[in-house]
Amino acid sequence: MSERAAKITPADGEEQDDDQITDSATPDAVTEVDTDADAGSEPTPKPVTTGAESVIRALENAGVEYAFGVQGGAIMPVYDALFDSDIYHVTMAHEQGAAHAADAYGIVSGEPGICLATSGPGATNLVTGIADADMDSDPLVALTGQVPTAFVGNDAFQETDTTGVTTPVTKDNSFSSDPDRVGSDVSEAFALAREGRPGPTLVDLPKDVTKAETDREPDEPRVPETYEVQERADPEIVAAAAERLENANRPVMLLGGGVIKGEASEACREFAIEHEIPVVTTMPGIGSFPEDHELSMEMAGMHGTGYANMAITHCDTMLAIGTRFDDRLTGGIETFAPDAELIHVDIDPAEISKNIHADYPLIGDAETVVEQLRESVTTSPKATKWRAQCQQWKSDYSMAYDAPEDEPVQPEFVVEALDEATADDTIVTTGVGQHQMWACQYWTYTEPRTWVSSHGLGTMGYGLPAAIGARFAADDDQDVVCIDGDGSFLMTLQGLSVAVRENLDITVAVLNNEYIGMVRQWQDAFFEGRHSASDYHWMPEFDKLAEAFGAAGFRIDEYDDVADTIEEAIAYDGPSVIDVHIDPQANVYPMVPSGGDNGQFALAEDQL
Amino acid sequence: MKRGLDGPKPEERPTPSGRRNEQGIRIDPEVEATHTPRRTVISALVTHEPGVLSDVSGLFSRRQFNIESLTVGPTKNEAHARITVVVEEPDPGIDQIKKQLRKLVPVISVRELEPDAMRRELALVKVDADRPDRVAAVAEMYGGKTVDSCPETATIEVTGARQKIEAAIETFSQFGIREISRTGTTALARGTDSTGASDSASTADEVLSAETANQQRTQSPTHSTTDD
């Protein structure tokens, strides 16, 4: 890596382009040398000779194009096998970044993202990203090196019980102890990660197993027989649910992340529009329904719009699809949609009645079940008055903010300006905190798989590595924008070195208020303004830091800079960082206090 | 400048009259739905491979399910093992346990056993043997077997339902108990009913019937968990 780094002239992104393009194009240039087969036929891959080669073959068979990871002692045989593969490996600066990048790759592409790390610290550094993927049901495969089997259990150098550590945060994991089985274990992990409710899987790979000789080709990616997924919901319950919907006076559709993962966005759109049902999304469900549509009430929950929260609180029938009713959505259980009969569509039976009792449990694939409902619902609910009420709420609780010229820049303005400067299919990634909420509220999402964020786990530092992963999954002409906070960005900004090395066209806008802003907001509201450990007045100058890494750095201090600087940063062909100095006192509203009543959201601090 | 958003204040907004209980069930004013914990036996057939017991026990601990006992052992099929768990939870918790267990990839099937299922546990009770004849008499009374004896102590093996073991231990306590070791419950369904049959709530039908059953239970909370 040092050779390549030496080519980079700091603070001058343009000159490196040629090198970088050549570098990233290299994998395309690599073609299998085919000696046996006739000209014109598919090249025959080299036979597998080691466990490691079988691991890589399993990934190739599954159609994997990219892998994100960091080298290390126990994973070296796998990397050695990867050296000859067409799979493009993105060397990350930290394993946490590798897991987040793979996670984001999975969100944007729909196919499991792959991350690799060595044993011990490498594996434990992945854990945050794996846990993140687990909470958000993102397809991810983690491959970790392990000390040789003879040393396992003896506290050997860089030994950690990786399957033990990751059991609570993976959909499934395995310790692969047989060179003949190791490739099939990886195939199975890949299949499991995407089948049914997606999630992260992990295979722990002892060094002796990957080094060992084997000629066993891995099996096809297939889930174990014990893993059953139900595709179609019970027709009787579908019929009952359809009748309930037809007779609803105040219907609402609540679309969760499962709608996007189940590729059901289109079906949901058509269903909602056909029957004129107002649509609310959860945070992971953002993008499942176009937010510029009249029926869209946008996001509900703790920092959801006032109108979304009024709609879910007052509805009499809720068609919830692919959501697990997280407390950030429901607020206090006793006041969540208290008048509503709940029709709950989910592919995971365990989500049914876990938090909110489902009156009509519809277990199955989101797209299939919505199609079943479409066939069953013959008359639209008579809800003219309700729709008018929803529109009234939209104007009563509009997301309008003040942005006086003589005051510090308001974050909402920056988010809207970024949205305006980019196309509709732009992918937005974020860290976690106030900036994330503004990115939810003030960006108008219209397409699925364009919103990439850490929802369930709330992982600060997610934004930049996610932007890297998203960049590899995105179309070439699609913009990738990371809206980050100063505290979040500081946690994983070593990823900038990766973005520079790969010359990734990413724009990072750091909404810098020199606070862990969400904590500061809560301290002001609930801890008498005692800013314990939330004041980050020692933040570096992010624009200069970006230049030190070899990225383009920009800075915004006032409104006059906003439009031009954003335009310049977006136009820059490579990674750019805008250090946006926003109003440090800006807060996120509406807000439902933790465990509160969604209908009683606060619009300002004095209402908390 | 304004700090916050416009709109009617919280107290000026309409509020719905309904409520849900802590289990997320809408409260019907006619029938206040509350679920009290009940003790039940859940039997899971799992693939016999390393780490499965830890997966299962870890699931119970991280999801805060109240576990009374857990036993595991091989089955007729050597590739499978049976895990028998006794839990005490309200109905929605029991449902959730079954569903979460079924989600574990090595789990083949999960079912909750009927109250009339055969349940057995085993206890070894080591007592002072000052009065060996009376110890033997008590052991006989509970169908126990003396498995070890010396001039100072006698160790008796008792098997049976939990209540019987408890009663035996209480009776043995008159001799002065030195040590006790007990297993958890193991259980099988009665007659031709297969313990390994899937009760995994993997079909919507089963879930709905489970939900309905729950509601019925709510209204008539009379569960006789009669041990045999």
XYZ file of C-alpha atoms in Angstrom, chain A residues 7-585:
579
model
C 1.730 8.387 -5.771
C -0.924 10.486 -4.125
C -0.248 14.168 -3.964
C -2.052 15.497 -0.925
C -4.606 18.218 -1.516
C -4.646 17.458 -5.197
C -7.242 14.927 -6.102
C -7.191 15.511 -9.841
C -3.707 14.260 -10.527
C -4.263 10.895 -8.944
C -7.195 10.107 -11.140
C -5.294 8.339 -13.835
C -3.460 6.103 -11.417
C -6.587 5.371 -9.509
C -8.706 4.566 -12.496
C -6.031 2.215 -13.724
C -5.902 0.610 -10.302
C -9.585 0.129 -9.890
C -9.898 -1.083 -13.450
C -7.293 -3.744 -12.863
C -9.681 -6.481 -11.809
C -11.604 -6.086 -15.034
C -8.435 -6.608 -16.957
C -7.733 -9.869 -15.186
C -9.155 -12.744 -17.187
C -8.896 -16.418 -16.584
C -6.269 -17.987 -18.732
C -8.078 -20.849 -20.298
C -5.923 -23.622 -21.597
C -8.213 -26.628 -21.734
C -11.495 -25.456 -23.163
C -12.276 -24.712 -26.777
C -12.177 -21.126 -27.876
C -15.483 -19.346 -27.309
C -16.692 -21.583 -24.496
C -16.777 -20.624 -20.816
C -13.331 -20.729 -19.250
C -13.010 -23.653 -16.839
C -11.977 -22.429 -13.424
C -8.834 -23.874 -11.923
C -9.607 -26.841 -9.683
C -9.725 -26.213 -5.954
C -6.592 -27.359 -4.138
C -6.945 -25.877 -0.655
C -9.673 -25.020 1.856
C -9.021 -21.334 1.223
C -9.494 -21.746 -2.510
C -12.747 -23.504 -1.856
C -13.857 -20.552 0.315
C -13.142 -18.140 -2.522
C -14.760 -20.467 -5.059
C -17.907 -20.464 -2.926
C -18.009 -16.667 -3.096
C -17.401 -16.705 -6.844
C -20.168 -19.251 -7.363
C -22.505 -16.978 -5.424
C -21.718 -14.139 -7.817
C -19.741 -12.033 -5.367
C -17.959 -9.107 -7.028
C -16.570 -7.182 -4.085
C -15.251 -7.981 -0.639
C -14.277 -5.548 2.102
C -11.683 -6.444 4.658
C -8.366 -6.183 6.428
C -5.474 -8.691 6.228
C -4.047 -10.514 9.209
C -2.272 -13.637 10.367
C -5.062 -16.168 10.580
C -6.896 -15.071 7.427
C -3.770 -15.025 5.223
C -4.505 -18.292 3.382
C -7.890 -16.911 2.338
C -6.331 -13.678 1.131
C -3.726 -15.697 -0.715
C -6.503 -17.497 -2.576
C -8.294 -14.185 -3.137
C -5.163 -12.891 -4.889
C -5.982 -15.012 -7.957
C -9.699 -14.257 -7.939
C -11.751 -11.783 -9.966
C -13.416 -10.698 -6.752
C -12.254 -7.153 -6.126
C -11.019 -6.740 -2.581
C -11.345 -3.335 -0.979
C -8.769 -3.000 1.766
C -10.371 -1.009 4.557
C -8.612 1.046 7.207
C -10.448 -0.672 10.059
C -12.509 -3.860 10.291
C -15.535 -1.983 11.624
C -15.478 -0.052 8.362
C -15.280 -3.331 6.438
C -18.458 -4.598 8.098
C -20.318 -1.308 7.563
C -19.176 -1.120 3.940
C -20.357 -4.689 3.323
C -23.616 -3.912 5.134
C -24.258 -0.843 2.955
C -23.326 -2.826 -0.132
C -26.014 -5.313 0.866
C -28.616 -2.599 1.433
C -28.023 -0.922 -1.926
C -27.544 -4.051 -4.044
C -29.862 -6.452 -2.231
C -27.144 -9.113 -2.350
C -25.114 -10.029 0.738
C -22.067 -7.847 1.296
C -18.880 -9.707 2.164
C -16.401 -8.693 4.834
C -13.223 -10.407 5.922
C -11.041 -10.067 8.981
C -8.437 -12.040 10.809
C -8.959 -13.728 14.167
C -9.023 -12.006 17.567
C -9.042 -8.207 17.237
C -9.898 -8.382 13.556
C -12.985 -10.429 14.290
C -14.041 -8.415 17.327
C -13.679 -5.198 15.344
C -16.243 -6.587 12.920
C -18.739 -7.176 15.702
C -20.215 -3.662 15.733
C -20.924 -3.837 12.029
C -22.350 -7.351 12.302
C -24.613 -6.302 15.176
C -25.701 -3.337 13.109
C -26.625 -5.576 10.187
C -28.439 -7.924 12.559
C -30.643 -5.187 13.984
C -31.508 -3.925 10.510
C -31.854 -7.390 8.887
C -29.249 -6.582 6.260
C -27.713 -9.414 4.248
C -24.050 -9.746 5.212
C -21.471 -12.519 5.257
C -18.511 -12.183 7.594
C -15.514 -14.469 7.128
C -13.065 -14.487 9.991
C -9.700 -16.141 10.334
C -9.164 -18.316 13.382
C -6.092 -19.782 15.015
C -5.290 -23.351 13.949
C -7.723 -25.874 15.406
C -4.995 -27.413 17.601
C -4.643 -24.058 19.412
C -8.350 -23.322 19.737
C -9.353 -23.080 23.378
C -5.791 -22.480 24.581
C -5.795 -18.678 24.523
C -3.440 -18.680 21.565
C -2.163 -15.445 20.050
C -5.069 -13.510 18.510
C -7.573 -16.144 19.567
C -11.131 -15.152 20.365
C -14.172 -17.371 20.536
C -15.604 -15.620 17.507
C -18.679 -17.790 17.083
C -19.323 -17.371 20.806
C -18.925 -13.606 20.611
C -21.127 -13.253 17.539
C -23.900 -15.732 18.331
C -26.240 -13.088 19.752
C -25.733 -10.780 16.765
C -25.798 -13.124 13.797
C -28.612 -14.899 12.030
C -26.368 -17.951 12.075
C -22.680 -18.642 12.457
C -20.400 -21.626 12.197
C -16.935 -22.792 13.055
C -15.592 -24.548 10.001
C -13.370 -27.421 11.016
C -13.283 -29.578 7.897
C -11.289 -28.594 4.778
C -13.699 -30.596 2.626
C -16.682 -28.738 4.080
C -15.283 -25.229 4.430
C -16.373 -24.019 1.000
C -19.866 -25.441 1.452
C -20.108 -23.756 4.851
C -19.436 -20.431 3.132
C -22.006 -21.205 0.398
C -24.571 -22.003 3.039
C -23.755 -18.814 4.992
C -24.278 -16.811 1.818
C -27.628 -18.454 1.122
C -28.779 -17.990 4.708
C -27.814 -14.308 4.744
C -30.263 -13.453 1.995
C -33.008 -16.067 2.329
C -36.237 -15.179 4.143
C -35.600 -12.377 6.574
C -32.080 -11.309 5.624
C -29.363 -11.019 8.226
C -25.672 -11.385 8.921
C -23.974 -14.776 8.943
C -20.431 -15.627 9.917
C -18.024 -18.435 9.168
C -14.969 -18.805 11.378
C -12.062 -20.211 9.390
C -9.178 -21.832 11.286
C -5.877 -21.320 9.556
C -5.052 -25.017 9.300
C -8.422 -25.687 7.689
C -7.961 -23.030 5.022
C -4.347 -24.110 4.426
C -5.193 -27.790 4.203
C -5.310 -29.533 0.861
C -8.680 -30.427 -0.567
C -10.109 -30.848 -4.028
C -13.702 -30.546 -2.841
C -15.652 -27.955 -4.798
C -18.137 -26.114 -2.601
C -21.814 -27.031 -2.812
C -24.292 -24.616 -4.350
C -25.517 -21.866 -1.991
C -28.441 -23.536 -0.256
C -30.051 -23.046 3.148
C -30.197 -26.015 5.539
C -33.377 -28.072 5.543
C -34.235 -26.929 9.039
C -34.569 -23.360 7.767
C -38.093 -22.889 6.477
C -39.535 -19.767 4.967
C -43.193 -19.284 4.273
C -43.831 -17.305 1.097
C -47.629 -17.021 0.996
C -49.866 -15.955 3.836
C -52.852 -17.985 4.943
C -55.689 -17.214 2.480
C -58.318 -17.142 5.222
C -56.510 -14.471 7.176
C -55.834 -12.578 3.956
C -59.566 -12.582 3.266
C -60.363 -11.424 6.792
C -57.726 -8.701 6.596
C -59.038 -7.593 3.211
C -62.521 -7.283 4.609
C -61.211 -5.263 7.501
C -59.409 -2.921 5.087
C -62.492 -2.518 2.928
C -64.504 -1.469 5.957
C -61.876 0.820 7.411
C -62.736 4.439 8.004
C -59.266 5.594 8.934
C -56.766 3.268 7.224
C -53.013 3.702 7.248
C -50.232 1.704 5.663
C -47.054 1.497 7.703
C -44.120 0.453 5.547
C -40.970 -0.851 7.216
C -37.549 -1.875 6.004
C -38.901 -5.302 5.090
C -40.816 -3.709 2.221
C -37.554 -2.647 0.628
C -35.727 -5.898 1.428
C -38.673 -7.913 0.096
C -38.723 -5.837 -3.120
C -42.319 -4.946 -2.316
C -42.057 -1.164 -2.773
C -43.713 -1.204 -6.171
C -46.551 -3.453 -5.037
C -47.126 -1.303 -1.941
C -47.165 1.873 -4.012
C -49.720 0.479 -6.370
C -51.858 -0.848 -3.527
C -51.811 2.445 -1.619
C -52.558 4.536 -4.686
C -55.274 2.216 -5.948
C -57.120 2.358 -2.636
C -56.022 5.869 -1.633
C -54.588 4.823 1.699
C -52.259 7.293 3.455
C -48.755 5.861 3.862
C -46.408 6.234 6.796
C -42.927 4.725 6.834
C -40.582 3.672 9.574
C -37.008 4.917 9.383
C -35.694 1.778 7.620
C -38.767 1.979 5.372
C -37.720 5.343 3.957
C -37.719 5.180 0.173
C -40.372 2.478 -0.040
C -42.975 5.094 -0.929
C -42.246 8.383 -2.744
C -42.278 11.157 -0.180
C -43.433 13.682 -2.750
C -46.683 11.771 -3.282
C -49.859 13.237 -1.844
C -50.578 10.074 0.143
C -47.159 10.085 1.774
C -47.160 11.102 5.424
C -43.414 10.358 5.593
C -41.671 8.911 8.621
C -43.327 8.251 11.975
C -41.811 7.746 15.409
C -39.611 9.630 17.822
C -38.493 12.214 15.273
C -41.098 11.456 12.660
C -43.260 14.154 11.174
C -46.158 15.433 13.265
C -48.607 14.380 10.579
C -47.253 10.828 10.402
C -47.576 10.496 14.145
C -51.102 11.909 14.125
C -52.013 9.459 11.369
C -50.703 6.352 13.147
C -52.179 7.450 16.448
C -55.671 8.054 15.072
C -56.025 5.328 12.455
C -58.592 2.565 12.952
C -56.867 0.038 10.673
C -53.149 -0.332 10.205
C -51.618 -2.393 7.453
C -48.053 -2.772 8.719
C -45.579 -4.452 6.399
C -42.045 -5.529 7.256
C -41.653 -3.684 10.504
C -40.675 -5.000 13.912
C -42.289 -2.154 15.910
C -39.127 -0.808 17.445
C -39.651 1.455 20.451
C -38.319 4.424 18.473
C -41.365 3.941 16.248
C -44.013 2.977 18.788
C -43.159 5.217 21.684
C -45.086 3.888 24.663
C -46.837 0.646 23.722
C -50.062 1.584 25.507
C -50.575 4.652 23.319
C -49.450 3.169 20.000
C -52.267 3.207 17.445
C -54.644 2.442 20.306
C -57.792 2.369 18.158
C -56.292 0.354 15.347
C -56.854 -3.222 14.345
C -53.466 -4.350 13.144
C -52.815 -6.311 9.982
C -49.181 -7.327 10.231
C -47.282 -8.686 7.251
C -43.886 -10.167 8.057
C -41.747 -12.994 6.796
C -40.520 -13.704 10.311
C -43.243 -15.322 12.454
C -41.404 -14.190 15.585
C -42.154 -10.560 14.727
C -45.881 -11.228 14.880
C -47.237 -9.968 18.206
C -43.726 -9.533 19.623
C -44.276 -5.901 20.581
C -47.711 -5.023 19.224
C -50.464 -7.609 19.067
C -51.410 -8.492 15.485
C -55.131 -8.963 14.898
C -54.439 -10.289 11.393
C -51.057 -12.031 11.213
C -49.937 -12.442 7.616
C -46.731 -14.428 7.517
C -45.023 -14.399 4.170
C -42.926 -12.578 1.655
C -43.948 -8.916 1.551
C -44.400 -8.715 -2.199
C -46.359 -11.972 -2.383
C -48.646 -11.049 0.510
C -49.338 -7.578 -0.860
C -50.280 -9.226 -4.155
C -52.579 -11.587 -2.247
C -54.184 -8.588 -0.571
C -54.564 -6.821 -3.903
C -56.512 -9.743 -5.241
C -58.733 -9.861 -2.161
C -59.498 -6.188 -1.615
C -62.204 -5.367 -4.124
C -63.622 -2.116 -2.785
C -61.579 0.770 -1.482
C -62.179 1.953 2.075
C -64.487 4.944 2.311
C -62.036 7.328 3.850
C -62.496 10.685 2.135
C -62.853 12.489 5.438
C -59.803 10.745 6.864
C -57.658 11.647 3.879
C -58.766 15.265 4.212
C -57.852 15.101 7.887
C -54.407 13.764 6.989
C -53.859 16.612 4.546
C -54.998 19.040 7.230
C -52.400 17.613 9.610
C -49.793 17.999 6.900
C -50.445 21.719 6.820
C -50.952 22.069 10.591
C -47.652 20.422 11.426
C -45.581 21.367 8.405
C -41.830 20.876 8.581
C -41.099 24.590 8.099
C -38.120 26.178 9.786
C -36.633 29.649 10.082
C -33.337 30.409 8.387
C -32.511 34.062 8.972
C -29.472 35.333 7.062
C -27.840 36.834 10.135
C -27.998 33.638 12.179
C -25.684 30.605 11.905
C -26.515 28.181 9.098
C -29.470 25.937 9.917
C -28.880 22.236 9.226
C -32.285 21.742 7.584
C -31.310 24.257 4.927
C -28.114 22.369 4.157
C -29.919 19.032 3.811
C -32.467 20.574 1.457
C -29.709 22.235 -0.573
C -27.895 18.906 -0.927
C -31.125 17.240 -2.001
C -31.718 19.948 -4.566
C -28.187 19.711 -5.957
C -28.457 15.970 -6.609
C -30.638 13.624 -8.646
C -33.612 11.684 -7.256
C -31.741 8.399 -7.192
C -28.900 9.770 -5.058
C -27.875 7.458 -2.247
C -27.735 9.062 1.181
C -25.748 7.505 3.996
C -25.544 8.920 7.501
C -23.962 8.472 10.884
C -26.167 8.560 13.939
C -27.455 11.612 15.748
C -29.177 14.883 14.983
C -27.783 15.014 11.445
C -29.323 11.617 10.743
C -32.737 12.885 11.786
C -32.443 16.018 9.677
C -31.392 13.801 6.781
C -34.616 11.788 7.319
C -36.842 14.801 7.679
C -35.607 17.271 5.098
C -34.442 15.082 2.227
C -37.240 13.929 -0.037
C -36.713 10.223 -0.736
C -38.496 8.729 -3.686
C -36.699 5.480 -4.442
C -36.000 2.338 -2.426
C -32.385 1.466 -1.618
C -31.319 5.108 -1.598
C -31.433 5.556 2.185
C -28.577 3.830 3.988
C -28.393 4.339 7.709
C -27.911 2.584 11.014
C -31.424 2.287 12.407
C -31.729 -0.347 15.086
C -28.266 -0.305 16.579
C -27.728 3.427 16.094
C -24.042 3.125 15.289
C -22.183 6.408 15.274
C -19.495 6.333 12.597
C -21.629 4.349 10.179
C -21.846 7.033 7.486
C -18.440 7.110 5.800
C -17.742 3.354 5.563
C -21.354 2.903 4.438
C -20.779 5.454 1.692
C -17.759 3.432 0.560
C -19.787 0.214 0.401
C -22.713 1.989 -1.242
C -20.392 3.480 -3.858
C -19.366 -0.010 -4.999
C -22.990 -1.140 -5.212
C -24.321 2.033 -6.864
C -24.566 2.704 -10.560
C -21.685 4.731 -11.919
C -23.845 7.782 -12.600
C -25.556 7.630 -9.219
C -24.387 10.163 -6.617
C -23.448 9.007 -3.129
C -23.762 11.606 -0.391
C -22.857 10.994 3.222
C -24.553 13.346 5.637
C -22.553 13.019 8.818
C -22.174 14.645 12.200
C -18.894 15.839 13.623
C -18.930 13.243 16.399
C -19.935 10.424 14.055
C -17.410 11.354 11.385
C -14.593 11.453 13.920
C -15.240 7.807 14.810
C -14.452 6.266 11.419
C -12.811 8.963 9.342
C -9.779 6.759 8.716
C -12.020 5.400 5.942
C -11.127 8.544 3.987
C -7.817 6.896 3.162
C -9.758 4.102 1.448
C -11.988 6.527 -0.431
C -8.889 8.377 -1.659
C -6.996 5.239 -2.623
C -9.985 3.914 -4.588
C -10.836 7.423 -5.835
C -14.464 6.988 -4.842
C -16.846 9.689 -5.908
C -18.408 10.404 -2.511
C -19.457 13.706 -1.011
C -19.379 13.891 2.770
C -21.204 16.799 4.365
C -20.305 17.036 8.036
C -22.970 18.978 9.892
C -20.569 20.299 12.463
C -21.994 21.795 15.629
C -19.087 20.829 17.870
C -21.410 18.770 20.006
C -22.623 15.239 20.278
C -25.725 17.100 19.262
C -28.483 14.655 20.076
C -27.062 14.139 23.547
C -26.754 17.908 23.964
C -30.408 18.253 22.943
C -31.482 15.620 25.511
C -29.275 17.175 28.174
C -30.969 20.512 27.538
C -34.384 18.893 27.718
C -33.973 16.310 30.466
C -30.724 17.005 32.351
C -31.045 20.723 33.124
C -28.628 21.691 30.367
C -25.659 20.015 32.042
C -23.495 19.241 29.004
C -21.596 16.350 30.472
C -19.083 15.075 27.864
C -21.163 16.249 24.892
C -19.241 19.437 24.101
C -16.768 18.681 21.293
C -15.198 22.131 20.914
C -11.838 20.488 20.076
C -13.008 19.218 16.687
C -10.390 19.263 13.907
C -10.934 21.303 10.776
C -12.468 18.598 8.652
C -11.794 20.299 5.327
C -8.062 20.417 6.060
C -8.117 16.911 7.435
C -9.698 15.755 4.181
C -6.907 17.438 2.252
C -4.329 15.717 4.427
C -5.855 12.403 3.367
C -5.756 13.477 -0.272
C -9.444 14.258 -0.609
C -10.974 17.588 -1.541
C -11.879 19.768 1.434
C -14.551 22.470 1.568
C -15.980 24.598 4.313
C -19.297 26.338 4.773
C -19.739 29.075 7.370
C -22.644 31.091 6.039
C -25.667 30.845 3.795
C -23.917 32.541 0.881
C -21.457 29.612 0.691
C -24.022 26.835 0.734
C -25.206 26.439 -2.860
C -21.876 27.047 -4.597
C -19.815 24.929 -2.259
C -22.215 22.027 -2.475
C -22.207 22.237 -6.236
C -18.418 22.241 -6.323
C -18.143 19.317 -3.910
C -20.692 17.230 -5.794
C -18.982 18.000 -9.092
C -15.579 16.953 -7.733
C -14.689 13.563 -9.157
C -13.407 11.815 -6.051
C -13.994 11.979 -2.324
C -14.815 15.412 -0.971
C -15.609 16.598 2.528
C -17.605 19.695 3.353
C -17.141 20.928 6.903
C -20.497 22.655 7.430
C -20.501 24.866 10.501
C -24.123 24.833 11.556
C -26.026 26.505 14.347
C -24.739 24.670 17.430
C -28.063 25.195 19.191
